[in-house]
Amino acid sequence: MTISSSLNAGVAGLNANANRLATISDNIANSSTFGYKRAQSDFHSVVTHGNARASYSAGGVRVSNMRLIDDRGPLIATSNPTDLAIDGRGFIPVTTIGAINGMDNSYPIALATTGSFRPDETGILRTETGHVLMGWPANPDGTLDTYPRDTMAALQPVRINANQYIGNPTSEMHLGVNLPATAGQAGATGDPFHLTVEYFGNLGTSESLNFTFTPTVPASGTSNTWTMQITDTASAGAVVGEYALTFNPNQIAGGTLDSVTVVSGGAYNPSDGVLSLTLGGGNIALDIGKPGEPNGMTQLSATFAPVAISKNGSPVASLTSVEVDEKGFLSAIYDQGFTRRIYQIPVIDVPNPNGLIALNNQTYQISPASGPFYLWDASDGPTGSIVGFSREESATDVAAELTQLIQTQRAYSSNAKVIQTVELSLAFATDFPVEISDWVLFMLALMLFMVCSATIALVLVMIDDISFPSRSAGALRAAGCTIVRHDGRTVFLSGAPVHMVRRATPSGMPVHQAAGSSKRVLTPLSRLSRI
């Protein structure tokens, strides 16, 4: 049982080291593959008799394989803004281009740690291997809805419409104007002051708000009261708002707004200083300042000065590029100089990344061993940030793999030697007939030949009717009887050539007959070649 268990242990060792050799070769082959994760083979002993002392039976070895998905490679910089990588823990959600072309809007989600995404002919961001970037779409104004984090149903393919115009209407405006204090004194002319401010409508058209500031001139003293009237070109010049502005004459807050009274139009909110205007080109929140605030409307000195006027919005624009920030927000950059958030790329995390199922092209699939997933905002919780203009290199250390390759080769050869030794031992026990047991010296010579020419396979040697009338055992011992070379015709016995005569036998095995001998040695011809 012991000798047989040695053979089985050797075979198990060969299989285990062949498995490790396969993982090493895969790692080396993918040493330049972006996002590749190392495969690793671990060996585990098998014990058949744990407390045996009199005899030992070899149990061999078993092997287990795993992919170290949580092992991260270094990040390198690229020139593509949608080359993405995770700096830390987590995965990017992707799907296949085949699922995008389906009709049921069902997108099987896979996970990736890096990818080079570029728009195709339809604007979908995808890799060359057909993986599509997934994200949550933003609203037209750039805001994001609240999505559930334990399901991927809300994720949509990221699509970039590079060849389409987009409107950027004005929605906010800040009006900082100084009105002359002298215009409200007794004896002033009471002439109005005019101001025109451009804004952009919902359809990308350029429109204007016309402001008319008329002072209230008292019979004596100073009134500190003005009437502000607003007309809109998009509303055919109609009045969209009229307000009575009263300014503070006190020493501490002199010249700032004291109160705003609505005559017509949208309401004024004193808590934030905003007038809500409904215009023909769209609604605008007009900030004229809070009461007592010096940054809004003021009444000082004798000068009419529009000192701080700002607004958002721009003419119709076209997309020039996109970029992804560390929070995973994908923003479009337009040629009019503004940006708009269009998607959010979540980062997926699982409790056991090494339990994921490895798929082609460095992607992975959720499995029971990986645990449940959760969709995080990038850089929140345990997850890392998303880095644009970056790729993750292979996690393979070539130097370490080559070192393991040498160790595995030696272990494989050693297990092969174990099998060779066991087979030789079994060969002497079964292949030699009892009749030659007296020819000990000649048997030793044959053993030298077999050790010289044996392979892992069983050495088949059959000797029948061995007898050399002209030689004694002493002569054989003196001659050495060691076969050291065979070239198809000639055998050298102790350096002296002995020509062999070939002839067929019923068994189909070549027969080699020494000159001067009437007996035969039957053995496969290949067994006579020295290793």
Short mmCIF file of C-alpha atoms in Angstrom, two decimals:
data_model
loop_
_atom_site.label_atom_id
_atom_site.label_comp_id
_atom_site.label_asym_id
_atom_site.label_seq_id
_atom_site.Cartn_x
_atom_site.Cartn_y
_atom_site.Cartn_z
CA MET A 1 0.00 0.00 0.00
CA THR A 2 2.90 2.37 0.83
CA ILE A 3 4.61 2.07 -2.55
CA SER A 4 1.29 2.52 -4.38
CA SER A 5 0.45 5.58 -2.31
CA SER A 6 3.78 7.08 -3.31
CA LEU A 7 2.80 6.71 -6.95
CA ASN A 8 -0.58 8.34 -6.31
CA ALA A 9 1.03 11.18 -4.38
CA GLY A 10 3.42 11.79 -7.26
CA VAL A 11 0.57 11.92 -9.76
CA ALA A 12 -1.35 14.33 -7.49
CA GLY A 13 1.77 16.49 -7.25
CA LEU A 14 2.07 16.59 -11.03
CA ASN A 15 -1.57 17.67 -11.40
CA ALA A 16 -1.27 20.32 -8.69
CA ASN A 17 1.89 21.84 -10.14
CA ALA A 18 0.41 21.72 -13.64
CA ASN A 19 -2.50 23.74 -12.24
CA ARG A 20 -0.16 26.29 -10.69
CA LEU A 21 1.79 26.47 -13.93
CA ALA A 22 -1.45 27.34 -15.73
CA THR A 23 -2.18 30.24 -13.34
CA ILE A 24 1.38 31.54 -13.62
CA SER A 25 1.27 31.44 -17.41
CA ASP A 26 -2.08 33.26 -17.38
CA ASN A 27 -0.69 35.94 -15.06
CA ILE A 28 2.39 36.49 -17.20
CA ALA A 29 0.35 36.54 -20.41
CA ASN A 30 -1.85 39.31 -18.92
CA SER A 31 0.96 41.35 -17.37
CA SER A 32 0.09 44.21 -19.75
CA THR A 33 -3.71 43.82 -19.58
CA PHE A 34 -5.43 46.84 -18.00
CA GLY A 35 -7.43 45.88 -14.92
CA TYR A 36 -6.24 42.26 -14.84
CA LYS A 37 -6.37 40.52 -11.46
CA ARG A 38 -3.92 37.78 -10.56
CA ALA A 39 -4.98 34.14 -10.36
CA GLN A 40 -3.45 32.15 -7.52
CA SER A 41 -3.19 28.42 -6.81
CA ASP A 42 -2.90 27.22 -3.21
CA PHE A 43 -1.83 23.69 -2.22
CA HIS A 44 -3.42 21.72 0.64
CA SER A 45 -2.15 18.43 2.08
CA VAL A 46 -4.29 15.30 2.11
CA VAL A 47 -3.80 13.00 5.14
CA THR A 48 -4.97 9.39 4.93
CA HIS A 49 -3.60 8.10 8.25
CA GLY A 50 -3.09 10.91 10.67
CA ASN A 51 -1.77 8.82 13.59
CA ALA A 52 0.07 6.08 11.70
CA ARG A 53 3.49 5.23 13.17
CA ALA A 54 4.36 1.78 11.93
CA SER A 55 3.73 2.60 8.26
CA TYR A 56 2.93 5.75 6.36
CA SER A 57 0.59 6.08 3.39
CA ALA A 58 1.05 9.19 1.24
CA GLY A 59 -2.14 11.16 0.79
CA GLY A 60 -0.86 13.57 -1.83
CA VAL A 61 -1.98 17.13 -2.38
CA ARG A 62 -5.03 18.99 -3.59
CA VAL A 63 -5.18 22.42 -5.15
CA SER A 64 -7.59 25.35 -4.94
CA ASN A 65 -7.68 28.35 -7.25
CA MET A 66 -8.87 31.89 -6.66
CA ARG A 67 -8.63 35.27 -8.37
CA LEU A 68 -7.38 38.12 -6.20
CA ILE A 69 -9.94 40.70 -7.33
CA ASP A 70 -9.25 42.99 -4.37
CA ASP A 71 -5.60 43.25 -5.43
CA ARG A 72 -5.22 46.65 -7.10
CA GLY A 73 -2.81 47.62 -9.85
CA PRO A 74 -1.19 51.07 -10.15
CA LEU A 75 -3.00 53.89 -11.97
CA ILE A 76 -1.47 55.52 -15.03
CA ALA A 77 -2.44 58.78 -16.73
CA THR A 78 -4.01 58.86 -20.21
CA SER A 79 -5.26 61.56 -22.58
CA ASN A 80 -8.89 60.39 -22.76
CA PRO A 81 -11.24 62.07 -20.23
CA THR A 82 -13.48 58.99 -20.15
CA ASP A 83 -10.67 56.57 -19.34
CA LEU A 84 -11.90 55.70 -15.85
CA ALA A 85 -10.40 53.87 -12.89
CA ILE A 86 -11.27 53.41 -9.21
CA ASP A 87 -8.72 54.80 -6.78
CA GLY A 88 -9.50 52.42 -3.95
CA ARG A 89 -12.28 49.96 -3.28
CA GLY A 90 -15.28 49.47 -5.54
CA PHE A 91 -16.35 48.80 -9.12
CA ILE A 92 -17.81 50.70 -12.08
CA PRO A 93 -21.16 49.39 -13.42
CA VAL A 94 -21.14 48.27 -17.06
CA THR A 95 -23.40 46.28 -19.36
CA THR A 96 -22.97 44.74 -22.81
CA ILE A 97 -23.67 46.45 -26.12
CA GLY A 98 -25.85 43.47 -27.05
CA ALA A 99 -28.19 44.29 -24.18
CA ILE A 100 -28.44 47.90 -25.40
CA ASN A 101 -29.63 46.68 -28.78
CA GLY A 102 -32.37 44.57 -27.17
CA MET A 103 -35.98 45.66 -27.00
CA ASP A 104 -36.85 44.88 -23.37
CA ASN A 105 -34.66 47.60 -21.76
CA SER A 106 -33.20 44.96 -19.47
CA TYR A 107 -29.52 45.57 -18.80
CA PRO A 108 -27.50 42.82 -17.11
CA ILE A 109 -24.94 44.62 -14.96
CA ALA A 110 -21.31 43.56 -14.70
CA LEU A 111 -18.56 45.14 -12.61
CA ALA A 112 -15.23 46.56 -13.73
CA THR A 113 -12.41 48.41 -12.00
CA THR A 114 -11.26 50.32 -15.09
CA GLY A 115 -12.25 50.95 -18.68
CA SER A 116 -11.51 53.09 -21.71
CA PHE A 117 -14.91 54.42 -22.72
CA ARG A 118 -15.46 56.32 -25.96
CA PRO A 119 -18.68 57.34 -27.74
CA ASP A 120 -19.82 55.17 -30.64
CA GLU A 121 -21.92 56.26 -33.61
CA THR A 122 -24.99 56.63 -31.38
CA GLY A 123 -23.16 58.51 -28.61
CA ILE A 124 -23.07 55.57 -26.17
CA LEU A 125 -19.90 55.40 -24.09
CA ARG A 126 -18.44 51.93 -24.62
CA THR A 127 -15.16 50.06 -24.69
CA GLU A 128 -13.66 48.27 -27.68
CA THR A 129 -14.76 44.98 -26.15
CA GLY A 130 -18.42 46.07 -26.10
CA HIS A 131 -18.92 47.08 -22.47
CA VAL A 132 -21.16 50.11 -21.94
CA LEU A 133 -20.80 52.57 -19.06
CA MET A 134 -23.92 52.80 -16.85
CA GLY A 135 -25.10 55.68 -14.66
CA TRP A 136 -28.03 57.61 -13.26
CA PRO A 137 -29.30 60.30 -15.69
CA ALA A 138 -29.57 63.87 -14.43
CA ASN A 139 -32.50 66.19 -14.99
CA PRO A 140 -32.25 68.89 -17.70
CA ASP A 141 -31.22 71.46 -15.09
CA GLY A 142 -28.41 69.22 -13.84
CA THR A 143 -30.09 68.03 -10.65
CA LEU A 144 -30.38 64.36 -9.74
CA ASP A 145 -33.36 62.47 -8.40
CA THR A 146 -33.10 60.13 -5.43
CA TYR A 147 -32.50 56.57 -6.61
CA PRO A 148 -32.60 53.31 -4.61
CA ARG A 149 -29.14 52.03 -3.75
CA ASP A 150 -29.86 48.29 -3.48
CA THR A 151 -31.02 47.81 -7.06
CA MET A 152 -29.52 48.57 -10.45
CA ALA A 153 -32.87 49.02 -12.19
CA ALA A 154 -32.50 52.80 -12.46
CA LEU A 155 -29.09 52.68 -14.16
CA GLN A 156 -29.11 53.75 -17.81
CA PRO A 157 -26.48 53.60 -20.58
CA VAL A 158 -24.42 56.79 -20.63
CA ARG A 159 -25.07 58.58 -23.93
CA ILE A 160 -23.28 61.72 -25.12
CA ASN A 161 -25.07 63.81 -27.77
CA ALA A 162 -22.07 65.61 -29.19
CA ASN A 163 -23.71 66.87 -32.39
CA GLN A 164 -26.80 68.48 -30.89
CA TYR A 165 -27.38 72.09 -29.81
CA ILE A 166 -28.51 72.74 -26.28
CA GLY A 167 -30.23 75.73 -24.72
CA ASN A 168 -28.97 77.36 -21.56
CA PRO A 169 -31.78 79.70 -20.46
CA THR A 170 -31.32 82.36 -17.82
CA SER A 171 -32.91 81.40 -14.54
CA GLU A 172 -31.11 83.68 -12.08
CA MET A 173 -30.10 87.33 -12.23
CA HIS A 174 -28.48 89.63 -9.69
CA LEU A 175 -29.14 93.36 -9.93
CA GLY A 176 -26.80 95.67 -8.07
CA VAL A 177 -27.57 99.31 -9.00
CA ASN A 178 -26.82 102.52 -7.16
CA LEU A 179 -29.54 105.19 -7.52
CA PRO A 180 -28.55 108.83 -6.98
CA ALA A 181 -29.75 110.18 -3.64
CA THR A 182 -29.95 113.70 -5.03
CA ALA A 183 -32.66 112.70 -7.54
CA GLY A 184 -35.16 112.32 -4.70
CA GLN A 185 -34.62 115.73 -3.19
CA ALA A 186 -37.06 118.63 -3.44
CA GLY A 187 -36.53 120.62 -6.58
CA ALA A 188 -35.08 117.71 -8.62
CA THR A 189 -36.30 117.15 -12.16
CA GLY A 190 -37.70 113.69 -11.40
CA ASP A 191 -36.37 112.28 -14.68
CA PRO A 192 -36.32 108.46 -14.79
CA PHE A 193 -33.20 106.37 -15.19
CA HIS A 194 -33.16 103.46 -17.63
CA LEU A 195 -31.28 100.16 -17.69
CA THR A 196 -31.45 97.24 -20.11
CA VAL A 197 -30.21 93.73 -19.20
CA GLU A 198 -30.01 90.85 -21.66
CA TYR A 199 -31.20 87.38 -20.76
CA PHE A 200 -31.59 84.11 -22.69
CA GLY A 201 -34.99 82.50 -23.13
CA ASN A 202 -36.01 78.88 -22.95
CA LEU A 203 -35.55 78.52 -26.73
CA GLY A 204 -32.06 79.99 -26.69
CA THR A 205 -33.18 83.40 -27.97
CA SER A 206 -31.69 86.62 -26.72
CA GLU A 207 -34.25 88.73 -24.82
CA SER A 208 -34.09 91.90 -22.71
CA LEU A 209 -35.46 93.22 -19.45
CA ASN A 210 -35.91 97.01 -19.45
CA PHE A 211 -35.73 98.65 -16.01
CA THR A 212 -37.08 102.17 -15.39
CA PHE A 213 -36.23 103.81 -12.05
CA THR A 214 -38.35 106.89 -11.31
CA PRO A 215 -37.69 108.93 -8.16
CA THR A 216 -40.45 110.39 -6.03
CA VAL A 217 -39.71 114.12 -5.70
CA PRO A 218 -41.22 115.71 -2.57
CA ALA A 219 -42.23 119.33 -2.13
CA SER A 220 -39.54 119.61 0.53
CA GLY A 221 -36.78 117.44 1.92
CA THR A 222 -35.90 113.99 0.51
CA SER A 223 -38.31 111.16 -0.18
CA ASN A 224 -35.89 108.16 -0.48
CA THR A 225 -38.59 106.37 -2.52
CA TRP A 226 -38.31 105.06 -6.07
CA THR A 227 -40.60 103.21 -8.47
CA MET A 228 -39.00 100.34 -10.39
CA GLN A 229 -40.88 99.22 -13.49
CA ILE A 230 -39.79 96.14 -15.51
CA THR A 231 -40.81 95.39 -19.10
CA ASP A 232 -39.95 92.28 -21.15
CA THR A 233 -39.21 92.12 -24.87
CA ALA A 234 -40.29 88.47 -24.95
CA SER A 235 -43.70 89.64 -23.67
CA ALA A 236 -44.06 92.25 -26.43
CA GLY A 237 -42.82 95.01 -24.14
CA ALA A 238 -45.49 94.43 -21.50
CA VAL A 239 -44.90 95.42 -17.90
CA VAL A 240 -44.02 92.27 -15.94
CA GLY A 241 -43.45 93.93 -12.59
CA GLU A 242 -43.69 97.23 -10.72
CA TYR A 243 -42.28 97.82 -7.26
CA ALA A 244 -41.90 100.72 -4.80
CA LEU A 245 -38.38 100.77 -3.35
CA THR A 246 -37.75 102.62 -0.09
CA PHE A 247 -34.17 103.22 1.12
CA ASN A 248 -32.88 103.66 4.66
CA PRO A 249 -31.76 107.20 5.54
CA ASN A 250 -30.19 106.27 8.91
CA GLN A 251 -26.52 106.67 9.73
CA ILE A 252 -25.69 102.99 10.24
CA ALA A 253 -27.48 101.41 7.23
CA GLY A 254 -27.93 104.55 5.19
CA GLY A 255 -28.51 104.00 1.47
CA THR A 256 -29.54 100.34 1.71
CA LEU A 257 -32.98 98.92 0.97
CA ASP A 258 -35.44 99.45 3.74
CA SER A 259 -38.53 97.88 2.17
CA VAL A 260 -39.98 96.69 -1.15
CA THR A 261 -43.69 97.05 -1.92
CA VAL A 262 -45.19 95.06 -4.77
CA VAL A 263 -47.41 97.13 -7.06
CA SER A 264 -47.73 94.41 -9.72
CA GLY A 265 -45.84 91.31 -10.79
CA GLY A 266 -44.09 88.59 -8.82
CA ALA A 267 -43.67 88.57 -5.06
CA TYR A 268 -40.61 89.85 -3.20
CA ASN A 269 -39.04 87.64 -0.53
CA PRO A 270 -37.18 89.75 2.05
CA SER A 271 -35.41 86.69 3.48
CA ASP A 272 -33.31 86.23 0.35
CA GLY A 273 -33.98 89.48 -1.53
CA VAL A 274 -35.41 87.76 -4.62
CA LEU A 275 -38.20 88.90 -6.94
CA SER A 276 -39.98 86.08 -8.80
CA LEU A 277 -40.56 87.23 -12.39
CA THR A 278 -42.70 85.41 -14.92
CA LEU A 279 -41.43 86.34 -18.38
CA GLY A 280 -42.20 85.41 -21.95
CA GLY A 281 -38.81 83.69 -22.27
CA GLY A 282 -38.99 81.84 -18.96
CA ASN A 283 -39.09 82.43 -15.23
CA ILE A 284 -36.27 84.36 -13.59
CA ALA A 285 -35.37 84.84 -9.93
CA LEU A 286 -34.20 88.48 -9.75
CA ASP A 287 -32.01 89.21 -6.73
CA ILE A 288 -32.14 92.92 -5.77
CA GLY A 289 -30.78 92.38 -2.25
CA LYS A 290 -32.17 91.93 1.22
CA PRO A 291 -33.15 94.93 3.35
CA GLY A 292 -30.05 96.42 4.96
CA GLU A 293 -27.70 94.58 2.62
CA PRO A 294 -25.12 96.75 0.79
CA ASN A 295 -24.65 94.26 -2.05
CA GLY A 296 -28.03 94.85 -3.70
CA MET A 297 -29.90 98.03 -4.64
CA THR A 298 -28.52 101.18 -2.98
CA GLN A 299 -29.19 104.94 -2.96
CA LEU A 300 -26.02 106.90 -2.42
CA SER A 301 -24.31 110.02 -3.72
CA ALA A 302 -25.36 111.64 -7.01
CA THR A 303 -24.46 108.90 -9.49
CA PHE A 304 -26.57 106.33 -11.27
CA ALA A 305 -24.30 103.28 -11.51
CA PRO A 306 -25.07 99.65 -12.44
CA VAL A 307 -22.24 98.33 -10.27
CA ALA A 308 -22.93 94.57 -10.06
CA ILE A 309 -25.10 92.87 -12.65
CA SER A 310 -24.74 89.13 -13.26
CA LYS A 311 -26.83 86.30 -14.64
CA ASN A 312 -26.58 82.71 -15.71
CA GLY A 313 -27.51 81.31 -19.10
CA SER A 314 -25.90 81.63 -22.50
CA PRO A 315 -26.72 81.42 -26.20
CA VAL A 316 -27.39 78.03 -27.78
CA ALA A 317 -24.29 75.86 -27.34
CA SER A 318 -22.82 72.60 -28.59
CA LEU A 319 -20.90 70.06 -26.56
CA THR A 320 -17.12 70.12 -26.82
CA SER A 321 -16.04 67.54 -24.22
CA VAL A 322 -17.02 65.66 -21.08
CA GLU A 323 -15.24 64.98 -17.82
CA VAL A 324 -15.80 62.92 -14.68
CA ASP A 325 -15.00 64.27 -11.23
CA GLU A 326 -13.97 62.32 -8.13
CA LYS A 327 -17.62 62.06 -7.02
CA GLY A 328 -18.57 60.27 -10.21
CA PHE A 329 -20.49 63.20 -11.73
CA LEU A 330 -20.21 63.20 -15.53
CA SER A 331 -20.41 66.81 -16.76
CA ALA A 332 -20.71 68.10 -20.30
CA ILE A 333 -18.60 71.10 -21.29
CA TYR A 334 -20.09 73.37 -23.97
CA ASP A 335 -18.50 75.86 -26.34
CA GLN A 336 -20.25 78.81 -24.66
CA GLY A 337 -18.19 78.22 -21.55
CA PHE A 338 -20.70 76.55 -19.25
CA THR A 339 -20.88 73.00 -17.91
CA ARG A 340 -23.86 70.86 -17.04
CA ARG A 341 -24.11 67.66 -15.05
CA ILE A 342 -25.64 64.92 -17.18
CA TYR A 343 -24.97 61.62 -15.31
CA GLN A 344 -23.76 60.26 -12.03
CA ILE A 345 -21.62 57.11 -12.08
CA PRO A 346 -22.11 55.17 -8.83
CA VAL A 347 -19.46 52.93 -7.30
CA ILE A 348 -20.60 49.37 -6.48
CA ASP A 349 -19.22 47.56 -3.45
CA VAL A 350 -19.65 44.01 -2.14
CA PRO A 351 -18.49 42.49 1.17
CA ASN A 352 -16.23 39.90 -0.51
CA PRO A 353 -14.78 41.07 -3.84
CA ASN A 354 -12.83 37.80 -4.24
CA GLY A 355 -16.15 35.94 -4.28
CA LEU A 356 -17.21 37.60 -7.55
CA ILE A 357 -17.43 35.49 -10.69
CA ALA A 358 -14.72 36.45 -13.16
CA LEU A 359 -15.93 37.08 -16.72
CA ASN A 360 -14.14 37.95 -19.95
CA ASN A 361 -12.48 41.32 -20.48
CA GLN A 362 -11.75 42.04 -16.80
CA THR A 363 -15.38 42.16 -15.69
CA TYR A 364 -17.06 40.41 -12.80
CA GLN A 365 -20.50 39.24 -11.76
CA ILE A 366 -22.31 39.22 -8.42
CA SER A 367 -22.48 35.78 -6.79
CA PRO A 368 -23.69 34.37 -3.45
CA ALA A 369 -20.06 34.18 -2.32
CA SER A 370 -19.52 37.90 -2.95
CA GLY A 371 -22.46 38.98 -0.82
CA PRO A 372 -25.08 41.66 -1.59
CA PHE A 373 -24.11 44.81 -3.48
CA TYR A 374 -24.69 48.47 -2.65
CA LEU A 375 -24.44 51.52 -4.90
CA TRP A 376 -22.39 54.27 -3.26
CA ASP A 377 -21.55 57.78 -4.30
CA ALA A 378 -17.90 57.72 -5.31
CA SER A 379 -15.50 58.33 -2.38
CA ASP A 380 -18.32 57.84 0.14
CA GLY A 381 -18.36 55.02 2.66
CA PRO A 382 -15.70 52.36 1.98
CA THR A 383 -15.40 53.16 -1.72
CA GLY A 384 -12.68 55.03 -3.54
CA SER A 385 -13.00 57.95 -5.91
CA ILE A 386 -13.45 57.74 -9.67
CA VAL A 387 -10.44 59.06 -11.56
CA GLY A 388 -10.75 60.30 -15.14
CA PHE A 389 -7.86 60.37 -17.58
CA SER A 390 -6.62 57.16 -15.88
CA ARG A 391 -6.37 53.41 -16.36
CA GLU A 392 -5.54 50.70 -13.85
CA GLU A 393 -2.60 48.54 -14.86
CA SER A 394 -2.36 44.77 -14.39
CA ALA A 395 -1.84 43.55 -10.84
CA THR A 396 0.73 41.00 -12.09
CA ASP A 397 4.28 41.28 -10.72
CA VAL A 398 6.31 39.65 -13.50
CA ALA A 399 9.41 39.17 -11.34
CA ALA A 400 7.40 37.34 -8.67
CA GLU A 401 5.67 35.20 -11.31
CA LEU A 402 9.01 34.18 -12.86
CA THR A 403 10.28 33.19 -9.42
CA GLN A 404 7.21 31.02 -8.88
CA LEU A 405 7.68 29.60 -12.36
CA ILE A 406 11.15 28.30 -11.44
CA GLN A 407 9.86 26.83 -8.18
CA THR A 408 6.94 25.15 -9.93
CA GLN A 409 9.19 23.67 -12.62
CA ARG A 410 11.44 22.12 -9.99
CA ALA A 411 8.48 20.79 -8.04
CA TYR A 412 7.00 19.29 -11.21
CA SER A 413 10.31 17.59 -12.10
CA SER A 414 10.65 16.26 -8.56
CA ASN A 415 7.18 14.70 -8.66
CA ALA A 416 8.04 13.15 -12.03
CA LYS A 417 11.19 11.66 -10.44
CA VAL A 418 9.05 10.15 -7.67
CA ILE A 419 6.86 8.43 -10.25
CA GLN A 420 9.95 7.21 -12.14
CA THR A 421 11.48 5.73 -9.00
CA VAL A 422 8.23 3.98 -8.01
CA GLU A 423 7.79 2.55 -11.51
CA LEU A 424 11.34 1.21 -11.54
CA SER A 425 10.74 -0.45 -8.19
CA LEU A 426 7.52 -2.02 -9.42
CA ALA A 427 9.21 -3.09 -12.69
CA PHE A 428 11.85 -5.26 -10.94
CA ALA A 429 9.16 -6.86 -8.85
CA THR A 430 6.94 -7.90 -11.78
CA ASP A 431 8.84 -7.97 -15.05
CA PHE A 432 11.82 -10.26 -14.39
CA PRO A 433 11.15 -14.05 -14.47
CA VAL A 434 12.16 -16.17 -11.49
CA GLU A 435 14.56 -18.17 -13.65
CA ILE A 436 17.10 -15.35 -13.79
CA SER A 437 17.25 -14.76 -10.06
CA ASP A 438 20.62 -16.52 -9.93
CA TRP A 439 22.12 -14.15 -12.45
CA VAL A 440 22.49 -11.42 -9.89
CA LEU A 441 25.45 -9.70 -11.47
CA PHE A 442 23.86 -9.66 -14.91
CA MET A 443 20.67 -8.44 -13.30
CA LEU A 444 22.55 -5.50 -11.85
CA ALA A 445 23.92 -4.72 -15.27
CA LEU A 446 20.39 -4.71 -16.69
CA MET A 447 19.34 -2.40 -13.87
CA LEU A 448 22.04 0.06 -14.87
CA PHE A 449 20.67 -0.04 -18.39
CA MET A 450 17.13 0.53 -17.19
CA VAL A 451 18.05 3.46 -14.98
CA CYS A 452 19.86 4.89 -17.95
CA SER A 453 16.93 4.57 -20.35
CA ALA A 454 13.79 4.58 -18.21
CA THR A 455 11.04 7.16 -18.57
CA ILE A 456 7.94 7.89 -16.48
CA ALA A 457 6.14 5.09 -18.30
CA LEU A 458 6.68 1.53 -17.09
CA VAL A 459 9.88 -0.01 -18.51
CA LEU A 460 8.90 -3.20 -20.29
CA VAL A 461 11.82 -5.62 -20.21
CA MET A 462 11.40 -9.30 -20.82
CA ILE A 463 14.26 -11.76 -20.71
CA ASP A 464 13.74 -15.40 -21.60
CA ASP A 465 16.24 -18.27 -21.54
CA ILE A 466 19.24 -16.12 -20.70
CA SER A 467 22.35 -18.21 -21.07
CA PHE A 468 25.82 -17.45 -22.26
CA PRO A 469 27.79 -20.79 -22.63
CA SER A 470 30.95 -19.04 -23.59
CA ARG A 471 30.88 -16.65 -20.63
CA SER A 472 30.73 -17.21 -16.92
CA ALA A 473 29.40 -14.88 -14.27
CA GLY A 474 32.93 -13.86 -13.49
CA ALA A 475 33.55 -12.97 -17.12
CA LEU A 476 30.39 -10.92 -17.19
CA ARG A 477 31.47 -9.16 -14.04
CA ALA A 478 34.85 -8.47 -15.51
CA ALA A 479 33.29 -7.18 -18.71
CA GLY A 480 30.83 -4.98 -16.81
CA CYS A 481 27.89 -5.88 -19.06
CA THR A 482 26.68 -2.28 -19.08
CA ILE A 483 24.83 -1.12 -22.19
CA VAL A 484 25.63 2.54 -22.61
CA ARG A 485 24.63 3.44 -26.18
CA HIS A 486 22.53 2.17 -29.04
CA ASP A 487 22.39 3.79 -32.47
CA GLY A 488 20.00 1.35 -34.12
CA ARG A 489 22.62 -1.23 -35.00
CA THR A 490 25.49 -1.28 -32.52
CA VAL A 491 25.60 -1.85 -28.76
CA PHE A 492 28.73 -1.15 -26.78
CA LEU A 493 29.39 -3.61 -23.94
CA SER A 494 32.19 -2.23 -21.82
CA GLY A 495 33.45 -0.33 -24.81
CA ALA A 496 33.55 -3.34 -27.18
CA PRO A 497 31.04 -3.27 -30.08
CA VAL A 498 28.74 -6.23 -30.34
CA HIS A 499 26.75 -6.32 -33.58
CA MET A 500 23.12 -7.16 -33.17
CA VAL A 501 21.03 -9.22 -35.51
CA ARG A 502 17.40 -8.17 -36.00
CA ARG A 503 14.62 -10.54 -36.75
CA ALA A 504 10.89 -10.49 -36.32
CA THR A 505 9.06 -12.40 -33.63
CA PRO A 506 5.38 -13.32 -33.37
CA SER A 507 4.90 -10.66 -30.72
CA GLY A 508 6.06 -7.94 -33.09
CA MET A 509 8.88 -6.96 -30.74
CA PRO A 510 12.39 -6.53 -32.19
CA VAL A 511 14.85 -9.28 -31.11
CA HIS A 512 18.45 -8.44 -30.37
CA GLN A 513 20.88 -11.38 -30.45
CA ALA A 514 24.45 -10.94 -29.29
CA ALA A 515 27.12 -12.33 -31.65
CA GLY A 516 28.20 -15.78 -30.53
CA SER A 517 25.08 -16.32 -28.41
CA SER A 518 22.10 -18.51 -29.09
CA LYS A 519 19.84 -16.72 -26.62
CA ARG A 520 17.76 -13.60 -27.09
CA VAL A 521 16.92 -10.45 -25.19
CA LEU A 522 13.48 -9.06 -26.08
CA THR A 523 12.94 -5.38 -25.41
CA PRO A 524 11.38 -2.40 -27.24
CA LEU A 525 13.97 -0.77 -29.44
CA SER A 526 13.36 2.68 -27.93
CA ARG A 527 14.45 1.38 -24.52
CA LEU A 528 18.04 1.03 -25.72
CA SER A 529 18.55 4.76 -26.28
CA ARG A 530 20.36 6.57 -23.51
CA ILE A 531 18.59 9.61 -21.88
#
